[in-house]
CSV table of C-alpha atoms and ligand atoms in Angstrom, one decimal:
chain,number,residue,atom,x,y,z
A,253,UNK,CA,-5.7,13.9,-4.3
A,254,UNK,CA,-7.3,11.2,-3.5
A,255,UNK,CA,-7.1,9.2,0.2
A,256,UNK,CA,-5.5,6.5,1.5
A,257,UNK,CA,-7.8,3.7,1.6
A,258,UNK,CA,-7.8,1.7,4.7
A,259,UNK,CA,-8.1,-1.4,3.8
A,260,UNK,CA,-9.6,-3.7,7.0
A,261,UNK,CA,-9.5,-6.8,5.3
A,262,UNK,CA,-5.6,-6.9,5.0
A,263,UNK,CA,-5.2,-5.5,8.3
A,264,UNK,CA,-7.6,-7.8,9.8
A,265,UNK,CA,-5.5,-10.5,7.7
A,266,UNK,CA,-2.5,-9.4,9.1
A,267,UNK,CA,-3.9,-9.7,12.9
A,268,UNK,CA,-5.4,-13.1,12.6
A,269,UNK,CA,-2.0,-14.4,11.0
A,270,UNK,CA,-0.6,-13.8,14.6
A,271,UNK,CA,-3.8,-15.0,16.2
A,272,UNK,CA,-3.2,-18.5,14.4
A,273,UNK,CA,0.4,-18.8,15.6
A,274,UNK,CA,-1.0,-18.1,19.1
A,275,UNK,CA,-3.8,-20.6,19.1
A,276,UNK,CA,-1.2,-23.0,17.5
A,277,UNK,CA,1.1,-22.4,20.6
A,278,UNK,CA,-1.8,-22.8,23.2
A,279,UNK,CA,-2.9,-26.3,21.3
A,280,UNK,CA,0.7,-27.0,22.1
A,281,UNK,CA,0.8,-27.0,25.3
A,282,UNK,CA,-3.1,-28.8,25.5
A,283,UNK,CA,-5.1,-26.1,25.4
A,284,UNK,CA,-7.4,-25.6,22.9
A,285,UNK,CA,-9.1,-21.6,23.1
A,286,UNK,CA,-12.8,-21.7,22.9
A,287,UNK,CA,-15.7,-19.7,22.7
A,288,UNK,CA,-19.6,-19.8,23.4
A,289,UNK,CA,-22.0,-18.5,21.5
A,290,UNK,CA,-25.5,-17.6,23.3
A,291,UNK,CA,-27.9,-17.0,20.7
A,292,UNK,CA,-31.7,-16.2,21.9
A,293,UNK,CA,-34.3,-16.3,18.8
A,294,UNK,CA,-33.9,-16.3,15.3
A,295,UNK,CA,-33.1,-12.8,14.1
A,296,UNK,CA,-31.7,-13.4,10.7
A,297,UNK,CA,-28.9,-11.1,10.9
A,298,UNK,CA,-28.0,-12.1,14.1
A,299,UNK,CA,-27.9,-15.5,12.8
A,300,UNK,CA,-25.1,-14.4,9.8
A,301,UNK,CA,-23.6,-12.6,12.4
A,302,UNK,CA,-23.0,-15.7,14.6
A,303,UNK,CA,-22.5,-18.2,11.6
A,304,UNK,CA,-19.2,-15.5,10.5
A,305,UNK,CA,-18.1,-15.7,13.8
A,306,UNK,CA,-18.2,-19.8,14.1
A,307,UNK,CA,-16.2,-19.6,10.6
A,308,UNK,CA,-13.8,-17.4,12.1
A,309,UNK,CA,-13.0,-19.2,14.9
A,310,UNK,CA,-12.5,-22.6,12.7
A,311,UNK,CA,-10.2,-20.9,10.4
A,312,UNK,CA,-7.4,-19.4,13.3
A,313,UNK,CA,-7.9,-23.1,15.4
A,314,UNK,CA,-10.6,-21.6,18.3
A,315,UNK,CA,-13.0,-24.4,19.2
A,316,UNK,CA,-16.9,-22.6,18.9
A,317,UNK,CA,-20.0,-23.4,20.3
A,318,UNK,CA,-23.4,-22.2,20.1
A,319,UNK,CA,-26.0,-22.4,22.6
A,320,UNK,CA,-29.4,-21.2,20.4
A,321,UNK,CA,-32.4,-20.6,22.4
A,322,UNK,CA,-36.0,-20.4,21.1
A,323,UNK,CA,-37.3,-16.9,21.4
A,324,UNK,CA,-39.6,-17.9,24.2
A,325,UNK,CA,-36.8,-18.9,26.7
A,326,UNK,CA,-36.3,-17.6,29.9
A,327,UNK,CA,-34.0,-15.3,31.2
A,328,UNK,CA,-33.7,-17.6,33.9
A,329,UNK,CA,-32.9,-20.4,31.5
A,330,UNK,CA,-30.5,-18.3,29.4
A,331,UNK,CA,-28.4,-17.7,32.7
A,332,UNK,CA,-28.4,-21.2,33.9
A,333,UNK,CA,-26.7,-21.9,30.4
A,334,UNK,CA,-24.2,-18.7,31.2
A,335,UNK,CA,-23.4,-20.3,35.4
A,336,UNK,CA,-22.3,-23.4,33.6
A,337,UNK,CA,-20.4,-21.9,30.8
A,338,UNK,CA,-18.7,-19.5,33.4
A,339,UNK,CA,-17.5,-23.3,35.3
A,340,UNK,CA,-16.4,-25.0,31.9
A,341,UNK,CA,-12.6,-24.8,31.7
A,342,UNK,CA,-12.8,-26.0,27.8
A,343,UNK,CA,-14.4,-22.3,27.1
A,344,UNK,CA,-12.4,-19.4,27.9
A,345,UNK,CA,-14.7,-16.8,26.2
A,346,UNK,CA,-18.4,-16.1,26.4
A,347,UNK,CA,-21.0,-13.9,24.1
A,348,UNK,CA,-24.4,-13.4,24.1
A,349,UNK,CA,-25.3,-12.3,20.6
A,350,UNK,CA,-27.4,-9.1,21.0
A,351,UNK,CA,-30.3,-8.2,20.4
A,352,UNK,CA,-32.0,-10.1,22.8
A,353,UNK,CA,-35.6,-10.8,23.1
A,354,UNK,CA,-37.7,-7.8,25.2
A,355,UNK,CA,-38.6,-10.0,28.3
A,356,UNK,CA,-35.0,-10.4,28.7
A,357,UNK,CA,-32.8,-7.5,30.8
A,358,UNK,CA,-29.3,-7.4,28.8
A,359,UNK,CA,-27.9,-5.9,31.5
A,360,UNK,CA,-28.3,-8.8,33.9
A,361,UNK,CA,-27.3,-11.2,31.5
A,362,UNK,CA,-24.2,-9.7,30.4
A,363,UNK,CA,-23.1,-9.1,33.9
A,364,UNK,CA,-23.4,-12.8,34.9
A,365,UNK,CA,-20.4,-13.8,32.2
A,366,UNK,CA,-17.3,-13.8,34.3
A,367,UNK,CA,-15.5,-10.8,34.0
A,368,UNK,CA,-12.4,-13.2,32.9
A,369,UNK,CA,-14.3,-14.8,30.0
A,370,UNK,CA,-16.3,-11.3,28.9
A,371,UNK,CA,-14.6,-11.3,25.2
A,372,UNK,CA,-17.1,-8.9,24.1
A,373,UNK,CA,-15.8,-6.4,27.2
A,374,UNK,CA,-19.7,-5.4,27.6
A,375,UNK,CA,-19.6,-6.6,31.5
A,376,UNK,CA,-20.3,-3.4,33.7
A,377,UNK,CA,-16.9,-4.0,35.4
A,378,UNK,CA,-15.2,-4.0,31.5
A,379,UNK,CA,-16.6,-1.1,30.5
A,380,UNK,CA,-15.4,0.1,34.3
A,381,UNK,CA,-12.2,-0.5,33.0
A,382,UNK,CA,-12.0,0.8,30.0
A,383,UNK,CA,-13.6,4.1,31.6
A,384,UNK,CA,-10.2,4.2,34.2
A,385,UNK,CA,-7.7,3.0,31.9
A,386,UNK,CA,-7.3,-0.7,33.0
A,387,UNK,CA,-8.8,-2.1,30.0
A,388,UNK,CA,-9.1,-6.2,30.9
A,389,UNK,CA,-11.5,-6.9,27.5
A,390,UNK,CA,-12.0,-4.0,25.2
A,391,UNK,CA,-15.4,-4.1,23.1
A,392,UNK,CA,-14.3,-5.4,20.1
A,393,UNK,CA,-15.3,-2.8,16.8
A,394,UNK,CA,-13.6,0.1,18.1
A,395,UNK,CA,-10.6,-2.3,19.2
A,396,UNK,CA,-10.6,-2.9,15.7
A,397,UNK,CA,-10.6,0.8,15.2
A,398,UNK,CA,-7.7,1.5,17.0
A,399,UNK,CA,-5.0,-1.0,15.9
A,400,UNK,CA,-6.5,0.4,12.0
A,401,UNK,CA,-4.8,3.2,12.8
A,402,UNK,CA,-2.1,2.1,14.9
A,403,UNK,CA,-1.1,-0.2,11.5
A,404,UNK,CA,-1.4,2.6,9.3
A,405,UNK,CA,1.0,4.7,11.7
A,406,UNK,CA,-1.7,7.1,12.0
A,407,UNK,CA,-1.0,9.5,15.5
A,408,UNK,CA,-4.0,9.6,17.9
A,409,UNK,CA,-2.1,11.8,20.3
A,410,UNK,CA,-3.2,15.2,20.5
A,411,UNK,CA,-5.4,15.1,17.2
A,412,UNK,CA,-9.0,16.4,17.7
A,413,UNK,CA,-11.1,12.7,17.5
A,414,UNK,CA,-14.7,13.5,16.8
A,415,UNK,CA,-17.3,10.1,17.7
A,416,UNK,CA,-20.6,10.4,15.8
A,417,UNK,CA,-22.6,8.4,17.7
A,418,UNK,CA,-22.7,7.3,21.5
A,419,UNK,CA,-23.9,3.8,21.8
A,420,UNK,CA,-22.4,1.4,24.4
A,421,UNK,CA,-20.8,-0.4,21.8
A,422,UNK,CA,-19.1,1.3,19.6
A,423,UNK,CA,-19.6,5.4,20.2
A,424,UNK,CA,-19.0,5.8,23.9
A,425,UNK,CA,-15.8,2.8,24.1
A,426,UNK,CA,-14.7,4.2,20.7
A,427,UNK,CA,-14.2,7.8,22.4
A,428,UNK,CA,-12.8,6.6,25.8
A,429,UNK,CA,-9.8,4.6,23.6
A,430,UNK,CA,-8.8,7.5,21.5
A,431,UNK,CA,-9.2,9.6,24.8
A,432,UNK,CA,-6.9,6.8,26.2
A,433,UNK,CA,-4.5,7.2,23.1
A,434,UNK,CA,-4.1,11.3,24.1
A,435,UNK,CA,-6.9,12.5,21.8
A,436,UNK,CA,-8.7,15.6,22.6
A,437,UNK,CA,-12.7,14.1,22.1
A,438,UNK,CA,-15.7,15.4,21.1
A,439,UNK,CA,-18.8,13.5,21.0
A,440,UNK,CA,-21.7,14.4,19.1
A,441,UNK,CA,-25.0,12.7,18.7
A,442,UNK,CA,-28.2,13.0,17.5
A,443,UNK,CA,-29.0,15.9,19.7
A,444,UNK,CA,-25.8,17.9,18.3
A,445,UNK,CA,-26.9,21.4,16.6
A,446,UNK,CA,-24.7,22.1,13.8
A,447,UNK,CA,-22.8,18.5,13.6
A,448,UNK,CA,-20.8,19.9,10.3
A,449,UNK,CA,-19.1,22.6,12.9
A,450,UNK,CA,-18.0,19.8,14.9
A,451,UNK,CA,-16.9,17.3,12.5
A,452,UNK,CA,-15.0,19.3,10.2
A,453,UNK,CA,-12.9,20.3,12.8
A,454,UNK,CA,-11.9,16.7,13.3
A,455,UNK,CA,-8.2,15.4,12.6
A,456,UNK,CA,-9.8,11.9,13.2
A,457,UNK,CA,-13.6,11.1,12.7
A,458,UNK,CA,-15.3,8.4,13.3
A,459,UNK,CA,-18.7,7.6,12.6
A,460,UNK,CA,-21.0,5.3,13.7
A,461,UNK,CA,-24.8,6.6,13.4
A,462,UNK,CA,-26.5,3.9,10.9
A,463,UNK,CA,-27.4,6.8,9.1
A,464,UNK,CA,-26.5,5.9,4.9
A,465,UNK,CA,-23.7,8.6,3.5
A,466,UNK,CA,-24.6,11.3,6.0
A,467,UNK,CA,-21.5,12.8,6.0
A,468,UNK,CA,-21.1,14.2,3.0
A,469,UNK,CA,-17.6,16.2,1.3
A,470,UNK,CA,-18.3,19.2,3.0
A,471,UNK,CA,-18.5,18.3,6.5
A,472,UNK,CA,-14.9,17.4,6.4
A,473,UNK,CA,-11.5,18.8,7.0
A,474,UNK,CA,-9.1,18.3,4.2
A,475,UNK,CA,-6.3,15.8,4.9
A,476,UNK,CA,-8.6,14.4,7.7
A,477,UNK,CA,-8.8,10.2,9.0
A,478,UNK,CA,-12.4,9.5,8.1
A,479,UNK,CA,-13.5,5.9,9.9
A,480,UNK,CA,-16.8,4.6,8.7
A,481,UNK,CA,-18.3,2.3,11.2
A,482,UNK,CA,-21.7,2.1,9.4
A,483,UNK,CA,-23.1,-0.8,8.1
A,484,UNK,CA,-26.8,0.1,5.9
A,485,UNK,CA,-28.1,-1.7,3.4
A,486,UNK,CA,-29.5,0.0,0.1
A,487,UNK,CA,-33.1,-0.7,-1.5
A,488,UNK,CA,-31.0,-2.0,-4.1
A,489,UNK,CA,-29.5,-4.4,-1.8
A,490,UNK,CA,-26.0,-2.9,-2.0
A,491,UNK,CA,-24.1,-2.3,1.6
A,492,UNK,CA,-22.7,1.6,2.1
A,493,UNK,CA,-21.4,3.4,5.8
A,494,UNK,CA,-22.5,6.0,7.2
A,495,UNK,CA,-20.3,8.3,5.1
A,496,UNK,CA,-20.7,9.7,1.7
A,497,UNK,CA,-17.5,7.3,0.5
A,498,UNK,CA,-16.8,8.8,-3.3
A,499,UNK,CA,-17.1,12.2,-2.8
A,500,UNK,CA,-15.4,12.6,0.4
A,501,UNK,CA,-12.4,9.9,-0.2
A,502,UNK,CA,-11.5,13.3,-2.2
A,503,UNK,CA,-10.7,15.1,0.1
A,504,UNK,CA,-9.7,13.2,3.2
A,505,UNK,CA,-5.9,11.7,3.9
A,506,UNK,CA,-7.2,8.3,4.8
A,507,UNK,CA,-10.2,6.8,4.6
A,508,UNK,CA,-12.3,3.3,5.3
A,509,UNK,CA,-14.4,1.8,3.0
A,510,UNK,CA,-18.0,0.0,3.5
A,511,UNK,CA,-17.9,-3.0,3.0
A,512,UNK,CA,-14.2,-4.1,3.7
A,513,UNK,CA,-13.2,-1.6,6.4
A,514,UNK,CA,-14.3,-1.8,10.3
A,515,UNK,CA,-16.5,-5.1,9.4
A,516,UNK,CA,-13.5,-7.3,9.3
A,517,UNK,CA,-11.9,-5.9,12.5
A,518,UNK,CA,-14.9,-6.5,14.4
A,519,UNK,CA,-14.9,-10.6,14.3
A,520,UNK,CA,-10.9,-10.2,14.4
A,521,UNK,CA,-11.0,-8.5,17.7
A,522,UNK,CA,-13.4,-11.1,19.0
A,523,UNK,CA,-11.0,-13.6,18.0
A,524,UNK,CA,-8.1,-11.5,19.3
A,525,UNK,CA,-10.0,-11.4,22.9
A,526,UNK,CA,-10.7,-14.9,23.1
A,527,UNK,CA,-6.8,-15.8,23.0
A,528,UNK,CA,-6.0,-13.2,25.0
A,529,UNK,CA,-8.6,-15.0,27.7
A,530,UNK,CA,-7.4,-18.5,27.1
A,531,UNK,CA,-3.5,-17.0,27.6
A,532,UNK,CA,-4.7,-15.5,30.7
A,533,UNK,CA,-6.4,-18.8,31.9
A,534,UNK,CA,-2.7,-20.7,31.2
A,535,UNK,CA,-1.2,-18.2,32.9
A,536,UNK,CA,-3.0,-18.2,36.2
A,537,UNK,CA,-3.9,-22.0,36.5
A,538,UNK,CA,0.3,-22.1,36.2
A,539,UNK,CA,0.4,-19.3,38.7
A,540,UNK,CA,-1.8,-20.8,41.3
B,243,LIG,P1,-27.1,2.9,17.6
B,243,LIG,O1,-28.3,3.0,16.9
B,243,LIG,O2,-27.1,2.2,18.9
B,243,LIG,O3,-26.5,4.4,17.9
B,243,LIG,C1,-26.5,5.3,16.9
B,243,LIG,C2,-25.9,6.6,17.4
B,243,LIG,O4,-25.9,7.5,16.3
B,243,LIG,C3,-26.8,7.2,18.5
B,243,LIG,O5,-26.0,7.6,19.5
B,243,LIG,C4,-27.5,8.4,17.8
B,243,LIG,O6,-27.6,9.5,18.7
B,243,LIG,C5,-26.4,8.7,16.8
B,243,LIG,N1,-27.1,9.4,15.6
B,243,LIG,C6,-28.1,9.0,14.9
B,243,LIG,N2,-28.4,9.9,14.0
B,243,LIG,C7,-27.6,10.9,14.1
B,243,LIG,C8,-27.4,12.1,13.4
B,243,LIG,N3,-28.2,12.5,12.4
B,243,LIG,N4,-26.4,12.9,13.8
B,243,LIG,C9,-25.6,12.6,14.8
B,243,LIG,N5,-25.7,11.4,15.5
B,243,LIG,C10,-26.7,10.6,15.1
B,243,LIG,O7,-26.0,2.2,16.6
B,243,LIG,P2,-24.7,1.4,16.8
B,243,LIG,O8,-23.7,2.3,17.5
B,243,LIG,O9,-25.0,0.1,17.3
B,243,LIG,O10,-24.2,1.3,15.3
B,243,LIG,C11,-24.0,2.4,14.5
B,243,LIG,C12,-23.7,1.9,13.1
B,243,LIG,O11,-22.5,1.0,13.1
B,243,LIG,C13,-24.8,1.0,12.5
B,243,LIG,O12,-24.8,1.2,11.1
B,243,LIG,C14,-24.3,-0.4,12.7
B,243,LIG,O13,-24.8,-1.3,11.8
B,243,LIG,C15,-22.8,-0.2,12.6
B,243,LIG,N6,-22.0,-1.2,13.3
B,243,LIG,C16,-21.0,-1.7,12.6
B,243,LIG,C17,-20.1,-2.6,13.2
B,243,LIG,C18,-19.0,-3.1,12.4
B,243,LIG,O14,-18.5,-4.2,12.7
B,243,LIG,N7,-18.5,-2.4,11.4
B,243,LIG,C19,-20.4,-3.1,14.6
B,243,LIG,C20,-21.4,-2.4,15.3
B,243,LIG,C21,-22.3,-1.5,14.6
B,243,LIG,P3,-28.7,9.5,19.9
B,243,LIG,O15,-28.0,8.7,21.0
B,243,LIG,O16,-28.8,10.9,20.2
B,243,LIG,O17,-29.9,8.8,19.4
């Protein structure tokens, strides 16, 4: 039989419906959430990335700005533009669109965003956070993983999760939320000798390698959740995930397609953080 597709543009509908309705009751009471945008360069798919994310924030009433630099800025420059951002009370969230250029150290940029305005939860002290289980901003695609499953009533809790894939965005936060949820988690990488051992022994998998279809059918456990982070793009032009989506959609329980599944969540989550920020910024102005 075949699985139950996940489908992350409804469920990414169904989260920026309530999103709206929150913005709506912020604008209210005279607050209108915002977000800035630190772009350094001109990657082009950095600048689709930013331009969804602008589009987003128009549609669910989040006022966006973007703060491009030329690929020659300084760091210096870059965090003058961050200090003043961090003062503005008209911007509750800040991002700095990554990559950034080589002369640049990401990690001293990221950490000079206030930990309050860190929608992207890449700040040392969020991913601190996350680590201990006092998650302030969570980094947002594997966010987006999680209330997936949550919406689809899928259990986390005692399940085997197996991560493919340790970045700092997505592998390592991915694995300390499901270990969060009660999941028992492995986490395998490129370094991981027989990954098929490991993955088909997974209740939930998730994989996010940038690998095109590299799991395949048989590296999966009947009846499993299959989560395809992956984003690659064919010679032929056409997108596909990191997992082999026809063949193994027959024999999985649920599954998420590429494009249409994680993608959407992604941006949603960004969205979903910067109202979260701008409630918290109500909240303790009133409580002051
Ligand atoms: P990175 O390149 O930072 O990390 C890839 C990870 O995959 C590494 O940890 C690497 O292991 C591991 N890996 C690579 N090859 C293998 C292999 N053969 N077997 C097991 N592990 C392997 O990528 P990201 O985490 O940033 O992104 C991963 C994918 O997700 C990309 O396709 C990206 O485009 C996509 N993505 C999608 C998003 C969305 O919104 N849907 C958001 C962010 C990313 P090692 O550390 O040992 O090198």
């Amino acid at each position: 039989m075949s699985a139950q597709i996940i489908d992350g543009k409804q469920v990414a509908s169904n989260v920026r419906a309530e999103l709206k309705q929150r913005a709506a009751k912020l604008l209210e009471q005279g607050i209108r959430p915002g977000l800035a945008v630190i772009m350094v360069g001109d990657d082009s798919a950095s600048e689709i990335y930013v331009r969804n994310k602008i589009k987003a924030c128009g549609e669910i009433g989040i006022h966006s700005e973007v703060h491009h630099f030329s690929g020659s800025a300084t760091q210096e420059e870059v965090l003058n533009c961050i200090r003043a951002l961090n003062q503005n009370k008209h911007v509750h969230g800040i991002l700095v669109q990554l990559p950034l250029p080589p002369h640049f150290e990401n990690n001293s940029v990221i950490t000079s965003i206030a930990i309050e305005k860190d929608v992207d939860g890449f700040h040392l002290y969020n991913v601190g956070a996350l680590v201990t289980g006092n998650t302030n901003f969570a980094p947002c695609t594997p966010s987006g993983v999680m209330v997936m499953l949550e919406q689809h009533h899928i259990a986390v809790e005692g399940m085997h999760a197996v991560v493919v894939g340790r970045s700092n965005i997505v592998g390592k936060p991915m694995a300390m939320m499901l270990l969060g949820q009660g999941a028992t988690v492995t986490i395998c990488t490129s370094r991981t000798k027989d990954l098929a051992q490991f993955t088909r022994s997974a209740d939930i998998l998730v994989v996010a390698t940038g690998r095109p279809k590299m799991i395949t059918a048989g590296m999966v456990k009947p009846g499993a959740v299959v989560v395809d982070v992956g984003i690659n793009r064919l010679p032929d032009g056409r997108l596909c995930g990191d997992v082999e989506y026809d063949t193994v959609k027959e024999v999985v329980g649920y599954i998420t397609p590429v494009p249409g599944g994680v993608g959407p969540m992604t941006i949603t989550m960004l969205l979903s953080n910067t109202i979260l920020a701008a409630e918290r910024a109500k909240y303790s102005k009133h409580s002051k």
